Amino acid sequence: MGVVRFRVSAVRPALLAGIVEVWGYSGFWPLRKPLNFRVGANCDEIQARRGRLHVLLGRRLIAEARYAPRPERAQAGQDLNWKNLLQPRDRNGR
């Protein structure tokens, strides 16, 4: 069995570090198949390194995808739009 190449649709990170679960699709529409890799169920480790997401079973690579993590959301205190939420919606203060 070769390495499965897939497109990432969602990632669930672990509480402390690492990735716990990955969802994605292999193939092209209309023949694409949904994939779900979960640590402890059907793989042993999921790593993101060098712009790629690697799914490992034991020490063997079983799936791979290109992966660019989303930038972290700005802190609430640094967000520029939070001040707009404190203002009334109209001139009458409602």
mmCIF file of C-alpha atoms in Angstrom:
data_model
loop_
_atom_site.group_PDB
_atom_site.id
_atom_site.type_symbol
_atom_site.label_atom_id
_atom_site.label_comp_id
_atom_site.label_asym_id
_atom_site.label_seq_id
_atom_site.Cartn_x
_atom_site.Cartn_y
_atom_site.Cartn_z
ATOM 1 C CA MET A 1 0.000 0.000 0.000
ATOM 2 C CA GLY A 2 1.391 3.407 -0.997
ATOM 3 C CA VAL A 3 1.135 6.811 0.590
ATOM 4 C CA VAL A 4 -2.315 8.423 0.297
ATOM 5 C CA ARG A 5 -2.195 12.011 -0.965
ATOM 6 C CA PHE A 6 -5.111 14.154 0.197
ATOM 7 C CA ARG A 7 -6.395 17.710 0.650
ATOM 8 C CA VAL A 8 -6.946 18.931 4.206
ATOM 9 C CA SER A 9 -10.403 20.313 5.003
ATOM 10 C CA ALA A 10 -10.181 20.568 8.822
ATOM 11 C CA VAL A 11 -7.654 20.022 11.601
ATOM 12 C CA ARG A 12 -8.283 19.552 15.309
ATOM 13 C CA PRO A 13 -5.245 20.394 17.460
ATOM 14 C CA ALA A 14 -4.510 18.766 20.795
ATOM 15 C CA LEU A 15 -4.976 20.628 24.056
ATOM 16 C CA LEU A 16 -1.254 20.914 24.775
ATOM 17 C CA ALA A 17 0.627 20.256 21.523
ATOM 18 C CA GLY A 18 0.334 18.392 18.270
ATOM 19 C CA ILE A 19 -2.601 17.411 16.073
ATOM 20 C CA VAL A 20 -5.255 14.922 17.192
ATOM 21 C CA GLU A 21 -7.515 14.627 14.156
ATOM 22 C CA VAL A 22 -7.507 15.560 10.468
ATOM 23 C CA TRP A 23 -10.332 15.514 7.909
ATOM 24 C CA GLY A 24 -9.847 15.738 4.178
ATOM 25 C CA TYR A 25 -10.522 14.339 0.723
ATOM 26 C CA SER A 26 -8.534 12.208 -1.693
ATOM 27 C CA GLY A 27 -9.161 12.256 -5.412
ATOM 28 C CA PHE A 28 -11.233 14.637 -7.478
ATOM 29 C CA TRP A 29 -14.951 15.240 -7.656
ATOM 30 C CA PRO A 30 -17.132 13.211 -8.339
ATOM 31 C CA LEU A 31 -14.860 10.320 -7.346
ATOM 32 C CA ARG A 32 -13.329 11.911 -4.251
ATOM 33 C CA LYS A 33 -13.400 9.993 -0.984
ATOM 34 C CA PRO A 34 -13.632 11.557 2.479
ATOM 35 C CA LEU A 35 -10.762 10.727 4.840
ATOM 36 C CA ASN A 36 -10.529 10.955 8.603
ATOM 37 C CA PHE A 37 -7.315 10.272 10.513
ATOM 38 C CA ARG A 38 -7.547 10.169 14.301
ATOM 39 C CA VAL A 39 -4.604 9.532 16.611
ATOM 40 C CA GLY A 40 -5.180 6.305 18.516
ATOM 41 C CA ALA A 41 -7.893 5.025 16.151
ATOM 42 C CA ASN A 42 -6.357 4.609 12.700
ATOM 43 C CA CYS A 43 -2.937 6.280 13.061
ATOM 44 C CA ASP A 44 -0.279 6.784 15.702
ATOM 45 C CA GLU A 45 0.890 10.315 15.001
ATOM 46 C CA ILE A 46 0.037 13.383 12.909
ATOM 47 C CA GLN A 47 2.803 15.913 12.290
ATOM 48 C CA ALA A 48 2.955 19.254 10.486
ATOM 49 C CA ARG A 49 6.417 20.134 9.241
ATOM 50 C CA ARG A 50 7.962 21.926 6.271
ATOM 51 C CA GLY A 51 4.619 22.854 4.735
ATOM 52 C CA ARG A 52 3.362 19.261 4.762
ATOM 53 C CA LEU A 53 1.091 17.269 7.016
ATOM 54 C CA HIS A 54 2.294 13.695 7.649
ATOM 55 C CA VAL A 55 0.143 10.872 9.039
ATOM 56 C CA LEU A 56 2.191 8.046 10.553
ATOM 57 C CA LEU A 57 1.279 4.501 11.516
ATOM 58 C CA GLY A 58 4.130 3.222 13.618
ATOM 59 C CA ARG A 59 7.082 4.838 11.867
ATOM 60 C CA ARG A 60 5.623 4.361 8.389
ATOM 61 C CA LEU A 61 4.145 7.287 6.456
ATOM 62 C CA ILE A 62 0.599 6.377 5.365
ATOM 63 C CA ALA A 63 -0.778 9.756 4.192
ATOM 64 C CA GLU A 64 0.532 13.160 3.216
ATOM 65 C CA ALA A 65 -0.959 16.552 2.336
ATOM 66 C CA ARG A 66 0.211 20.077 1.664
ATOM 67 C CA TYR A 67 -0.567 22.141 4.736
ATOM 68 C CA ALA A 68 -0.251 25.833 5.506
ATOM 69 C CA PRO A 69 -1.528 26.494 9.040
ATOM 70 C CA ARG A 70 -3.802 29.483 9.451
ATOM 71 C CA PRO A 71 -2.268 32.432 11.284
ATOM 72 C CA GLU A 72 -3.303 32.664 14.902
ATOM 73 C CA ARG A 73 -6.212 34.978 15.567
ATOM 74 C CA ALA A 74 -5.254 38.296 17.112
ATOM 75 C CA GLN A 75 -5.613 38.670 20.847
ATOM 76 C CA ALA A 76 -8.871 40.297 21.977
ATOM 77 C CA GLY A 77 -7.009 43.308 23.338
ATOM 78 C CA GLN A 78 -5.109 43.786 20.076
ATOM 79 C CA ASP A 79 -8.119 43.411 17.814
ATOM 80 C CA LEU A 80 -9.062 46.762 16.227
ATOM 81 C CA ASN A 81 -12.778 45.988 15.925
ATOM 82 C CA TRP A 82 -13.509 45.381 19.614
ATOM 83 C CA LYS A 83 -13.975 49.127 20.212
ATOM 84 C CA ASN A 84 -16.763 49.185 17.634
ATOM 85 C CA LEU A 85 -18.662 46.591 19.665
ATOM 86 C CA LEU A 86 -18.757 48.944 22.663
ATOM 87 C CA GLN A 87 -20.335 51.795 20.691
ATOM 88 C CA PRO A 88 -24.112 52.101 20.320
ATOM 89 C CA ARG A 89 -25.505 51.004 16.970
ATOM 90 C CA ASP A 90 -27.204 54.325 16.255
ATOM 91 C CA ARG A 91 -27.211 57.944 17.458
ATOM 92 C CA ASN A 92 -29.991 57.322 19.975
ATOM 93 C CA GLY A 93 -27.881 54.816 21.908
ATOM 94 C CA ARG A 94 -29.893 51.755 21.048
#
